[in-house]
Amino acid sequence: MPHESPAQVQARVAGLAVVSALAIVYVVWGSTYLGIRFALEGGWPPLLAVSGARFIVAGAAMYAFLRWRGVPAPTRSQWKNLAVMGLTLLLLGNGCVVLSEQSVSSGLAAVAVASVPLWMGVFGVVYGQRPTRIEWLGIAIGFAGVLWLNAGSSLTASPVGLVLLLVAPIGWAFGSVWSRGRDLPPPFMAAAGQMLCGGVMIVAVGLLRGESLPVAPTLQGTLALGYLAVFGSIVAFSTYVWLLHHVRPALVSSYAYVNPAIAVALGAWLAGERFTAHDLGAMAVILAGVVTITLARVMRR
């Protein structure tokens, strides 16, 4: 066996690190939809705990650690930008997903959220980013899938869930596009500040809705909430930020079409969720549109 040079060893280790990081983002973020369902079924209120409190806890832990490591606190103007991101990405994006899962299966929620890259393409036009013809084709294919999903799937049995799952990807996509080029702190501090701002807003809305903490939540629900806070909010998000700095954006964005498939598989396996041919067909069309957009961006670069 030929002896590997230090450069070859370093390249192999770096490759394994990227594969491991992608696996974490794929599996953990794909599993958060089922974690949300289990936390809700365990008695935890949707906005007060399942979405809001876990972001406050995760954001506070990250913020304290980063400050201890000497990372500067965000400036006043940066806090304003982080507040807008907390509103769009977390309150509208995550909060609406959590509320929707009170009446919609975890897998179907993940399929609807898969439309985020399509909306990012649309908002990109508003901010002067011209899509290529192939990207427009991908957007058209994807939105055909979104219309198909909303027109005749089990979503139609839950009008509120349908509306929430339209708002969620629009909020996340707008926040993602809006944040480009803004005055923000370093990535990990931005994540912590965003979770703190968004968490406070979500808890406030939960209190306005009349939510209250449960007297006796189930053990499964509490474990699911802990999993969401530690793995969904801290581990996976930090891994995602690391990937953004080490690999091409197109590779990082591949989570958008891997997560729904994982969420559907886990929902069927662990929660007995059932999906019609209509649901799965719409998912295939949405993901085909997302893949087309991703490939178009790779070709353009």
PDB file of C-alpha atoms in Angstrom:
ATOM      1  CA  MET A   1       0.000   0.000   0.000  1.00  0.00           C
ATOM      2  CA  PRO A   2       1.584   3.326  -1.059  1.00  0.00           C
ATOM      3  CA  HIS A   3       2.392   5.766   1.705  1.00  0.00           C
ATOM      4  CA  GLU A   4       0.063   8.804   1.755  1.00  0.00           C
ATOM      5  CA  SER A   5       1.600  12.245   1.826  1.00  0.00           C
ATOM      6  CA  PRO A   6       0.498  14.700   4.556  1.00  0.00           C
ATOM      7  CA  ALA A   7      -1.439  16.651   1.901  1.00  0.00           C
ATOM      8  CA  GLN A   8      -3.338  13.513   0.841  1.00  0.00           C
ATOM      9  CA  VAL A   9      -4.151  12.640   4.448  1.00  0.00           C
ATOM     10  CA  GLN A  10      -5.365  16.201   5.066  1.00  0.00           C
ATOM     11  CA  ALA A  11      -7.527  16.114   1.929  1.00  0.00           C
ATOM     12  CA  ARG A  12      -9.068  12.770   2.957  1.00  0.00           C
ATOM     13  CA  VAL A  13      -9.808  14.027   6.476  1.00  0.00           C
ATOM     14  CA  ALA A  14     -11.351  17.218   5.042  1.00  0.00           C
ATOM     15  CA  GLY A  15     -13.507  15.127   2.705  1.00  0.00           C
ATOM     16  CA  LEU A  16     -14.722  12.954   5.588  1.00  0.00           C
ATOM     17  CA  ALA A  17     -15.500  16.102   7.605  1.00  0.00           C
ATOM     18  CA  VAL A  18     -17.659  17.489   4.784  1.00  0.00           C
ATOM     19  CA  VAL A  19     -19.505  14.169   4.328  1.00  0.00           C
ATOM     20  CA  SER A  20     -20.124  13.937   8.085  1.00  0.00           C
ATOM     21  CA  ALA A  21     -21.338  17.542   8.236  1.00  0.00           C
ATOM     22  CA  LEU A  22     -23.738  17.017   5.325  1.00  0.00           C
ATOM     23  CA  ALA A  23     -25.075  13.851   6.987  1.00  0.00           C
ATOM     24  CA  ILE A  24     -25.754  15.811  10.196  1.00  0.00           C
ATOM     25  CA  VAL A  25     -27.659  18.560   8.352  1.00  0.00           C
ATOM     26  CA  TYR A  26     -29.591  16.041   6.229  1.00  0.00           C
ATOM     27  CA  VAL A  27     -30.627  13.713   9.050  1.00  0.00           C
ATOM     28  CA  VAL A  28     -31.023  16.134  11.963  1.00  0.00           C
ATOM     29  CA  TRP A  29     -32.948  18.814  10.079  1.00  0.00           C
ATOM     30  CA  GLY A  30     -34.969  16.121   8.334  1.00  0.00           C
ATOM     31  CA  SER A  31     -35.875  14.640  11.735  1.00  0.00           C
ATOM     32  CA  THR A  32     -36.889  17.938  13.372  1.00  0.00           C
ATOM     33  CA  TYR A  33     -40.338  17.760  11.755  1.00  0.00           C
ATOM     34  CA  LEU A  34     -41.039  14.488  13.578  1.00  0.00           C
ATOM     35  CA  GLY A  35     -39.461  15.937  16.747  1.00  0.00           C
ATOM     36  CA  ILE A  36     -41.924  18.841  16.570  1.00  0.00           C
ATOM     37  CA  ARG A  37     -44.835  16.399  16.260  1.00  0.00           C
ATOM     38  CA  PHE A  38     -43.684  14.337  19.268  1.00  0.00           C
ATOM     39  CA  ALA A  39     -43.146  17.490  21.380  1.00  0.00           C
ATOM     40  CA  LEU A  40     -46.659  18.727  20.522  1.00  0.00           C
ATOM     41  CA  GLU A  41     -48.205  15.338  21.267  1.00  0.00           C
ATOM     42  CA  GLY A  42     -46.299  15.354  24.577  1.00  0.00           C
ATOM     43  CA  GLY A  43     -48.289  18.374  25.720  1.00  0.00           C
ATOM     44  CA  TRP A  44     -45.809  21.209  25.050  1.00  0.00           C
ATOM     45  CA  PRO A  45     -47.440  24.394  23.640  1.00  0.00           C
ATOM     46  CA  PRO A  46     -46.399  25.148  20.025  1.00  0.00           C
ATOM     47  CA  LEU A  47     -45.089  28.729  20.223  1.00  0.00           C
ATOM     48  CA  LEU A  48     -44.329  29.098  23.913  1.00  0.00           C
ATOM     49  CA  ALA A  49     -42.095  26.004  24.115  1.00  0.00           C
ATOM     50  CA  VAL A  50     -41.689  23.940  20.944  1.00  0.00           C
ATOM     51  CA  SER A  51     -40.576  26.941  18.896  1.00  0.00           C
ATOM     52  CA  GLY A  52     -39.947  29.982  21.131  1.00  0.00           C
ATOM     53  CA  ALA A  53     -38.390  28.740  24.382  1.00  0.00           C
ATOM     54  CA  ARG A  54     -36.046  26.299  22.673  1.00  0.00           C
ATOM     55  CA  PHE A  55     -34.650  29.080  20.465  1.00  0.00           C
ATOM     56  CA  ILE A  56     -34.133  31.319  23.503  1.00  0.00           C
ATOM     57  CA  VAL A  57     -32.295  28.536  25.367  1.00  0.00           C
ATOM     58  CA  ALA A  58     -30.189  27.555  22.348  1.00  0.00           C
ATOM     59  CA  GLY A  59     -29.462  31.182  21.405  1.00  0.00           C
ATOM     60  CA  ALA A  60     -28.532  32.151  24.971  1.00  0.00           C
ATOM     61  CA  ALA A  61     -26.173  29.165  25.283  1.00  0.00           C
ATOM     62  CA  MET A  62     -24.439  29.996  21.991  1.00  0.00           C
ATOM     63  CA  TYR A  63     -24.279  33.724  22.804  1.00  0.00           C
ATOM     64  CA  ALA A  64     -22.742  33.110  26.247  1.00  0.00           C
ATOM     65  CA  PHE A  65     -20.161  30.694  24.827  1.00  0.00           C
ATOM     66  CA  LEU A  66     -19.165  33.050  22.013  1.00  0.00           C
ATOM     67  CA  ARG A  67     -18.834  36.042  24.345  1.00  0.00           C
ATOM     68  CA  TRP A  68     -16.697  33.887  26.669  1.00  0.00           C
ATOM     69  CA  ARG A  69     -14.482  33.088  23.668  1.00  0.00           C
ATOM     70  CA  GLY A  70     -14.084  36.813  23.029  1.00  0.00           C
ATOM     71  CA  VAL A  71     -16.439  37.278  20.070  1.00  0.00           C
ATOM     72  CA  PRO A  72     -17.716  40.903  20.075  1.00  0.00           C
ATOM     73  CA  ALA A  73     -21.380  41.509  20.853  1.00  0.00           C
ATOM     74  CA  PRO A  74     -23.540  42.689  17.941  1.00  0.00           C
ATOM     75  CA  THR A  75     -23.834  46.452  17.468  1.00  0.00           C
ATOM     76  CA  ARG A  76     -27.160  48.270  17.729  1.00  0.00           C
ATOM     77  CA  SER A  77     -27.620  48.305  13.925  1.00  0.00           C
ATOM     78  CA  GLN A  78     -26.720  44.605  13.780  1.00  0.00           C
ATOM     79  CA  TRP A  79     -29.305  43.788  16.454  1.00  0.00           C
ATOM     80  CA  LYS A  80     -31.939  45.526  14.283  1.00  0.00           C
ATOM     81  CA  ASN A  81     -31.009  43.335  11.306  1.00  0.00           C
ATOM     82  CA  LEU A  82     -30.970  40.216  13.507  1.00  0.00           C
ATOM     83  CA  ALA A  83     -34.457  41.143  14.758  1.00  0.00           C
ATOM     84  CA  VAL A  84     -35.771  41.264  11.173  1.00  0.00           C
ATOM     85  CA  MET A  85     -34.178  37.850  10.497  1.00  0.00           C
ATOM     86  CA  GLY A  86     -35.677  36.482  13.712  1.00  0.00           C
ATOM     87  CA  LEU A  87     -39.100  37.740  12.613  1.00  0.00           C
ATOM     88  CA  THR A  88     -38.963  36.323   9.082  1.00  0.00           C
ATOM     89  CA  LEU A  89     -36.947  33.130   9.441  1.00  0.00           C
ATOM     90  CA  LEU A  90     -38.000  31.993  12.901  1.00  0.00           C
ATOM     91  CA  LEU A  91     -41.387  33.538  13.786  1.00  0.00           C
ATOM     92  CA  LEU A  92     -42.881  33.269  10.285  1.00  0.00           C
ATOM     93  CA  GLY A  93     -40.740  30.363   9.063  1.00  0.00           C
ATOM     94  CA  ASN A  94     -40.386  27.988  12.000  1.00  0.00           C
ATOM     95  CA  GLY A  95     -43.333  29.233  14.061  1.00  0.00           C
ATOM     96  CA  CYS A  96     -45.823  28.615  11.253  1.00  0.00           C
ATOM     97  CA  VAL A  97     -44.428  25.110  10.665  1.00  0.00           C
ATOM     98  CA  VAL A  98     -44.870  24.231  14.341  1.00  0.00           C
ATOM     99  CA  LEU A  99     -48.441  25.586  14.389  1.00  0.00           C
ATOM    100  CA  SER A 100     -49.262  23.703  11.178  1.00  0.00           C
ATOM    101  CA  GLU A 101     -48.182  20.386  12.682  1.00  0.00           C
ATOM    102  CA  GLN A 102     -51.101  20.571  15.086  1.00  0.00           C
ATOM    103  CA  SER A 103     -53.266  19.506  12.141  1.00  0.00           C
ATOM    104  CA  VAL A 104     -50.845  18.363   9.390  1.00  0.00           C
ATOM    105  CA  SER A 105     -48.464  15.389   9.328  1.00  0.00           C
ATOM    106  CA  SER A 106     -44.744  16.041   9.854  1.00  0.00           C
ATOM    107  CA  GLY A 107     -43.840  14.651   6.434  1.00  0.00           C
ATOM    108  CA  LEU A 108     -46.361  16.843   4.624  1.00  0.00           C
ATOM    109  CA  ALA A 109     -45.058  19.918   6.466  1.00  0.00           C
ATOM    110  CA  ALA A 110     -41.528  19.096   5.295  1.00  0.00           C
ATOM    111  CA  VAL A 111     -42.725  18.689   1.699  1.00  0.00           C
ATOM    112  CA  ALA A 112     -44.385  22.130   1.773  1.00  0.00           C
ATOM    113  CA  VAL A 113     -41.233  23.749   3.229  1.00  0.00           C
ATOM    114  CA  ALA A 114     -39.228  22.254   0.348  1.00  0.00           C
ATOM    115  CA  SER A 115     -40.540  25.166  -1.748  1.00  0.00           C
ATOM    116  CA  VAL A 116     -38.163  27.622   0.011  1.00  0.00           C
ATOM    117  CA  PRO A 117     -35.621  27.704  -2.895  1.00  0.00           C
ATOM    118  CA  LEU A 118     -38.463  28.508  -5.310  1.00  0.00           C
ATOM    119  CA  TRP A 119     -39.541  31.539  -3.270  1.00  0.00           C
ATOM    120  CA  MET A 120     -35.891  32.584  -2.906  1.00  0.00           C
ATOM    121  CA  GLY A 121     -35.706  32.672  -6.695  1.00  0.00           C
ATOM    122  CA  VAL A 122     -38.769  34.920  -6.834  1.00  0.00           C
ATOM    123  CA  PHE A 123     -37.524  37.321  -4.137  1.00  0.00           C
ATOM    124  CA  GLY A 124     -34.125  37.333  -5.822  1.00  0.00           C
ATOM    125  CA  VAL A 125     -35.781  38.984  -8.842  1.00  0.00           C
ATOM    126  CA  VAL A 126     -37.196  41.706  -6.561  1.00  0.00           C
ATOM    127  CA  TYR A 127     -33.664  42.413  -5.294  1.00  0.00           C
ATOM    128  CA  GLY A 128     -32.164  42.553  -8.783  1.00  0.00           C
ATOM    129  CA  GLN A 129     -30.873  38.979  -9.158  1.00  0.00           C
ATOM    130  CA  ARG A 130     -31.910  37.798 -12.612  1.00  0.00           C
ATOM    131  CA  PRO A 131     -32.588  34.054 -12.865  1.00  0.00           C
ATOM    132  CA  THR A 132     -31.405  32.233 -16.008  1.00  0.00           C
ATOM    133  CA  ARG A 133     -33.875  30.471 -18.297  1.00  0.00           C
ATOM    134  CA  ILE A 134     -33.132  27.139 -16.637  1.00  0.00           C
ATOM    135  CA  GLU A 135     -33.709  28.664 -13.193  1.00  0.00           C
ATOM    136  CA  TRP A 136     -37.058  30.048 -14.394  1.00  0.00           C
ATOM    137  CA  LEU A 137     -37.890  26.552 -15.654  1.00  0.00           C
ATOM    138  CA  GLY A 138     -37.050  25.127 -12.228  1.00  0.00           C
ATOM    139  CA  ILE A 139     -39.198  27.758 -10.493  1.00  0.00           C
ATOM    140  CA  ALA A 140     -42.123  26.968 -12.838  1.00  0.00           C
ATOM    141  CA  ILE A 141     -41.787  23.201 -12.272  1.00  0.00           C
ATOM    142  CA  GLY A 142     -41.543  23.683  -8.513  1.00  0.00           C
ATOM    143  CA  PHE A 143     -44.577  25.935  -8.268  1.00  0.00           C
ATOM    144  CA  ALA A 144     -46.595  23.483 -10.354  1.00  0.00           C
ATOM    145  CA  GLY A 145     -45.785  20.948  -7.636  1.00  0.00           C
ATOM    146  CA  VAL A 146     -46.772  23.426  -4.894  1.00  0.00           C
ATOM    147  CA  LEU A 147     -50.135  24.047  -6.594  1.00  0.00           C
ATOM    148  CA  TRP A 148     -50.643  20.302  -7.000  1.00  0.00           C
ATOM    149  CA  LEU A 149     -49.832  19.701  -3.326  1.00  0.00           C
ATOM    150  CA  ASN A 150     -52.208  22.430  -2.138  1.00  0.00           C
ATOM    151  CA  ALA A 151     -55.016  21.552  -4.555  1.00  0.00           C
ATOM    152  CA  GLY A 152     -55.862  17.977  -3.738  1.00  0.00           C
ATOM    153  CA  SER A 153     -53.702  16.492  -0.996  1.00  0.00           C
ATOM    154  CA  SER A 154     -54.638  15.902   2.628  1.00  0.00           C
ATOM    155  CA  LEU A 155     -53.709  19.565   3.194  1.00  0.00           C
ATOM    156  CA  THR A 156     -57.158  20.522   1.880  1.00  0.00           C
ATOM    157  CA  ALA A 157     -58.673  18.922   4.994  1.00  0.00           C
ATOM    158  CA  SER A 158     -56.873  21.551   7.083  1.00  0.00           C
ATOM    159  CA  PRO A 159     -57.361  25.078   5.668  1.00  0.00           C
ATOM    160  CA  VAL A 160     -55.414  26.646   8.564  1.00  0.00           C
ATOM    161  CA  GLY A 161     -52.532  24.209   8.078  1.00  0.00           C
ATOM    162  CA  LEU A 162     -52.508  24.971   4.358  1.00  0.00           C
ATOM    163  CA  VAL A 163     -52.231  28.732   4.944  1.00  0.00           C
ATOM    164  CA  LEU A 164     -49.507  28.294   7.569  1.00  0.00           C
ATOM    165  CA  LEU A 165     -47.494  26.078   5.226  1.00  0.00           C
ATOM    166  CA  LEU A 166     -47.723  28.742   2.529  1.00  0.00           C
ATOM    167  CA  VAL A 167     -46.561  31.506   4.892  1.00  0.00           C
ATOM    168  CA  ALA A 168     -43.653  29.513   6.404  1.00  0.00           C
ATOM    169  CA  PRO A 169     -41.480  29.047   3.271  1.00  0.00           C
ATOM    170  CA  ILE A 170     -42.285  32.598   2.077  1.00  0.00           C
ATOM    171  CA  GLY A 171     -41.088  34.034   5.403  1.00  0.00           C
ATOM    172  CA  TRP A 172     -37.923  31.925   5.462  1.00  0.00           C
ATOM    173  CA  ALA A 173     -37.078  32.705   1.833  1.00  0.00           C
ATOM    174  CA  PHE A 174     -37.672  36.450   2.194  1.00  0.00           C
ATOM    175  CA  GLY A 175     -35.516  36.615   5.327  1.00  0.00           C
ATOM    176  CA  SER A 176     -32.723  34.672   3.624  1.00  0.00           C
ATOM    177  CA  VAL A 177     -32.668  36.937   0.564  1.00  0.00           C
ATOM    178  CA  TRP A 178     -33.153  40.152   2.577  1.00  0.00           C
ATOM    179  CA  SER A 179     -30.188  39.350   4.841  1.00  0.00           C
ATOM    180  CA  ARG A 180     -27.640  39.209   2.002  1.00  0.00           C
ATOM    181  CA  GLY A 181     -25.213  42.105   2.199  1.00  0.00           C
ATOM    182  CA  ARG A 182     -26.645  43.427   5.495  1.00  0.00           C
ATOM    183  CA  ASP A 183     -24.498  44.552   8.402  1.00  0.00           C
ATOM    184  CA  LEU A 184     -24.323  41.371  10.495  1.00  0.00           C
ATOM    185  CA  PRO A 185     -21.939  39.948  13.131  1.00  0.00           C
ATOM    186  CA  PRO A 186     -19.819  36.813  12.408  1.00  0.00           C
ATOM    187  CA  PRO A 187     -21.950  33.794  11.339  1.00  0.00           C
ATOM    188  CA  PHE A 188     -22.151  31.973  14.685  1.00  0.00           C
ATOM    189  CA  MET A 189     -22.929  35.171  16.601  1.00  0.00           C
ATOM    190  CA  ALA A 190     -25.513  36.033  13.936  1.00  0.00           C
ATOM    191  CA  ALA A 191     -27.144  32.629  14.505  1.00  0.00           C
ATOM    192  CA  ALA A 192     -27.196  33.153  18.276  1.00  0.00           C
ATOM    193  CA  GLY A 193     -28.607  36.686  18.014  1.00  0.00           C
ATOM    194  CA  GLN A 194     -31.198  35.610  15.480  1.00  0.00           C
ATOM    195  CA  MET A 195     -32.383  32.778  17.765  1.00  0.00           C
ATOM    196  CA  LEU A 196     -32.593  35.143  20.754  1.00  0.00           C
ATOM    197  CA  CYS A 197     -34.609  37.783  18.849  1.00  0.00           C
ATOM    198  CA  GLY A 198     -36.852  35.264  17.110  1.00  0.00           C
ATOM    199  CA  GLY A 199     -37.369  33.240  20.291  1.00  0.00           C
ATOM    200  CA  VAL A 200     -38.541  36.285  22.263  1.00  0.00           C
ATOM    201  CA  MET A 201     -40.988  37.262  19.476  1.00  0.00           C
ATOM    202  CA  ILE A 202     -42.367  33.718  19.225  1.00  0.00           C
ATOM    203  CA  VAL A 203     -42.876  33.452  23.002  1.00  0.00           C
ATOM    204  CA  ALA A 204     -44.657  36.839  22.978  1.00  0.00           C
ATOM    205  CA  VAL A 205     -47.054  35.663  20.257  1.00  0.00           C
ATOM    206  CA  GLY A 206     -47.588  32.406  22.153  1.00  0.00           C
ATOM    207  CA  LEU A 207     -48.564  34.331  25.292  1.00  0.00           C
ATOM    208  CA  LEU A 208     -50.942  36.513  23.239  1.00  0.00           C
ATOM    209  CA  ARG A 209     -52.547  33.304  21.937  1.00  0.00           C
ATOM    210  CA  GLY A 210     -53.176  32.260  25.540  1.00  0.00           C
ATOM    211  CA  GLU A 211     -50.667  29.404  25.600  1.00  0.00           C
ATOM    212  CA  SER A 212     -49.393  28.166  28.964  1.00  0.00           C
ATOM    213  CA  LEU A 213     -46.774  25.653  30.040  1.00  0.00           C
ATOM    214  CA  PRO A 214     -48.085  22.118  30.692  1.00  0.00           C
ATOM    215  CA  VAL A 215     -48.406  20.732  34.221  1.00  0.00           C
ATOM    216  CA  ALA A 216     -47.266  17.234  33.313  1.00  0.00           C
ATOM    217  CA  PRO A 217     -45.759  16.858  29.814  1.00  0.00           C
ATOM    218  CA  THR A 218     -44.884  13.322  28.727  1.00  0.00           C
ATOM    219  CA  LEU A 219     -41.314  12.042  28.875  1.00  0.00           C
ATOM    220  CA  GLN A 220     -41.300  11.495  25.090  1.00  0.00           C
ATOM    221  CA  GLY A 221     -42.467  15.063  24.490  1.00  0.00           C
ATOM    222  CA  THR A 222     -39.814  16.483  26.822  1.00  0.00           C
ATOM    223  CA  LEU A 223     -37.047  14.413  25.215  1.00  0.00           C
ATOM    224  CA  ALA A 224     -38.239  15.581  21.775  1.00  0.00           C
ATOM    225  CA  LEU A 225     -38.104  19.219  22.933  1.00  0.00           C
ATOM    226  CA  GLY A 226     -34.565  18.704  24.252  1.00  0.00           C
ATOM    227  CA  TYR A 227     -33.548  17.098  20.967  1.00  0.00           C
ATOM    228  CA  LEU A 228     -34.912  20.080  19.020  1.00  0.00           C
ATOM    229  CA  ALA A 229     -33.036  22.576  21.206  1.00  0.00           C
ATOM    230  CA  VAL A 230     -29.671  20.788  21.279  1.00  0.00           C
ATOM    231  CA  PHE A 231     -29.473  19.023  17.928  1.00  0.00           C
ATOM    232  CA  GLY A 232     -31.936  20.966  15.761  1.00  0.00           C
ATOM    233  CA  SER A 233     -31.020  24.483  16.906  1.00  0.00           C
ATOM    234  CA  ILE A 234     -27.364  24.273  18.021  1.00  0.00           C
ATOM    235  CA  VAL A 235     -25.623  21.252  16.430  1.00  0.00           C
ATOM    236  CA  ALA A 236     -27.258  21.258  12.978  1.00  0.00           C
ATOM    237  CA  PHE A 237     -27.304  25.046  12.599  1.00  0.00           C
ATOM    238  CA  SER A 238     -23.637  25.362  13.600  1.00  0.00           C
ATOM    239  CA  THR A 239     -22.773  22.555  11.183  1.00  0.00           C
ATOM    240  CA  TYR A 240     -24.704  24.344   8.431  1.00  0.00           C
ATOM    241  CA  VAL A 241     -22.744  27.559   9.070  1.00  0.00           C
ATOM    242  CA  TRP A 242     -19.455  25.593   8.955  1.00  0.00           C
ATOM    243  CA  LEU A 243     -20.467  24.064   5.618  1.00  0.00           C
ATOM    244  CA  LEU A 244     -21.231  27.506   4.173  1.00  0.00           C
ATOM    245  CA  HIS A 245     -17.581  28.412   4.775  1.00  0.00           C
ATOM    246  CA  HIS A 246     -16.050  25.184   3.417  1.00  0.00           C
ATOM    247  CA  VAL A 247     -18.046  23.976   0.391  1.00  0.00           C
ATOM    248  CA  ARG A 248     -19.969  25.401  -2.570  1.00  0.00           C
ATOM    249  CA  PRO A 249     -23.365  26.949  -1.726  1.00  0.00           C
ATOM    250  CA  ALA A 250     -25.059  24.609  -4.214  1.00  0.00           C
ATOM    251  CA  LEU A 251     -23.859  21.596  -2.214  1.00  0.00           C
ATOM    252  CA  VAL A 252     -25.010  23.113   1.075  1.00  0.00           C
ATOM    253  CA  SER A 253     -28.452  23.918  -0.370  1.00  0.00           C
ATOM    254  CA  SER A 254     -28.913  20.247  -1.261  1.00  0.00           C
ATOM    255  CA  TYR A 255     -30.489  19.859   2.211  1.00  0.00           C
ATOM    256  CA  ALA A 256     -33.615  21.468   0.718  1.00  0.00           C
ATOM    257  CA  TYR A 257     -34.418  18.375  -1.331  1.00  0.00           C
ATOM    258  CA  VAL A 258     -32.962  15.722   0.986  1.00  0.00           C
ATOM    259  CA  ASN A 259     -34.761  16.821   4.186  1.00  0.00           C
ATOM    260  CA  PRO A 260     -38.332  16.225   2.889  1.00  0.00           C
ATOM    261  CA  ALA A 261     -37.521  12.670   1.814  1.00  0.00           C
ATOM    262  CA  ILE A 262     -35.984  11.923   5.231  1.00  0.00           C
ATOM    263  CA  ALA A 263     -38.930  13.549   7.031  1.00  0.00           C
ATOM    264  CA  VAL A 264     -41.462  11.518   5.032  1.00  0.00           C
ATOM    265  CA  ALA A 265     -39.541   8.274   5.655  1.00  0.00           C
ATOM    266  CA  LEU A 266     -39.194   8.936   9.416  1.00  0.00           C
ATOM    267  CA  GLY A 267     -42.858   9.962   9.707  1.00  0.00           C
ATOM    268  CA  ALA A 268     -43.986   6.744   8.041  1.00  0.00           C
ATOM    269  CA  TRP A 269     -41.564   4.587  10.050  1.00  0.00           C
ATOM    270  CA  LEU A 270     -41.817   6.041  13.560  1.00  0.00           C
ATOM    271  CA  ALA A 271     -45.220   7.760  13.593  1.00  0.00           C
ATOM    272  CA  GLY A 272     -47.265   5.630  11.199  1.00  0.00           C
ATOM    273  CA  GLU A 273     -47.955   8.592   8.890  1.00  0.00           C
ATOM    274  CA  ARG A 274     -49.562   7.657   5.592  1.00  0.00           C
ATOM    275  CA  PHE A 275     -49.072   9.497   2.316  1.00  0.00           C
ATOM    276  CA  THR A 276     -51.210   9.272  -0.801  1.00  0.00           C
ATOM    277  CA  ALA A 277     -49.832   8.925  -4.316  1.00  0.00           C
ATOM    278  CA  HIS A 278     -50.980  12.546  -4.766  1.00  0.00           C
ATOM    279  CA  ASP A 279     -48.791  13.738  -1.874  1.00  0.00           C
ATOM    280  CA  LEU A 280     -45.732  11.817  -3.076  1.00  0.00           C
ATOM    281  CA  GLY A 281     -46.251  12.902  -6.691  1.00  0.00           C
ATOM    282  CA  ALA A 282     -46.432  16.569  -5.675  1.00  0.00           C
ATOM    283  CA  MET A 283     -43.269  16.123  -3.587  1.00  0.00           C
ATOM    284  CA  ALA A 284     -41.456  14.638  -6.583  1.00  0.00           C
ATOM    285  CA  VAL A 285     -42.436  17.624  -8.783  1.00  0.00           C
ATOM    286  CA  ILE A 286     -41.432  20.200  -6.128  1.00  0.00           C
ATOM    287  CA  LEU A 287     -38.068  18.506  -5.629  1.00  0.00           C
ATOM    288  CA  ALA A 288     -37.529  18.284  -9.406  1.00  0.00           C
ATOM    289  CA  GLY A 289     -37.945  22.066  -9.566  1.00  0.00           C
ATOM    290  CA  VAL A 290     -35.496  22.594  -6.676  1.00  0.00           C
ATOM    291  CA  VAL A 291     -32.917  20.263  -8.255  1.00  0.00           C
ATOM    292  CA  THR A 292     -33.288  22.107 -11.593  1.00  0.00           C
ATOM    293  CA  ILE A 293     -32.622  25.469  -9.901  1.00  0.00           C
ATOM    294  CA  THR A 294     -29.586  24.048  -8.081  1.00  0.00           C
ATOM    295  CA  LEU A 295     -28.113  22.570 -11.269  1.00  0.00           C
ATOM    296  CA  ALA A 296     -28.709  25.856 -13.116  1.00  0.00           C
ATOM    297  CA  ARG A 297     -26.753  27.750 -10.451  1.00  0.00           C
ATOM    298  CA  VAL A 298     -23.899  25.253 -10.658  1.00  0.00           C
ATOM    299  CA  MET A 299     -23.780  25.642 -14.453  1.00  0.00           C
ATOM    300  CA  ARG A 300     -23.854  29.454 -14.195  1.00  0.00           C
ATOM    301  CA  ARG A 301     -20.882  29.457 -11.806  1.00  0.00           C
TER     302      ARG A 301
END
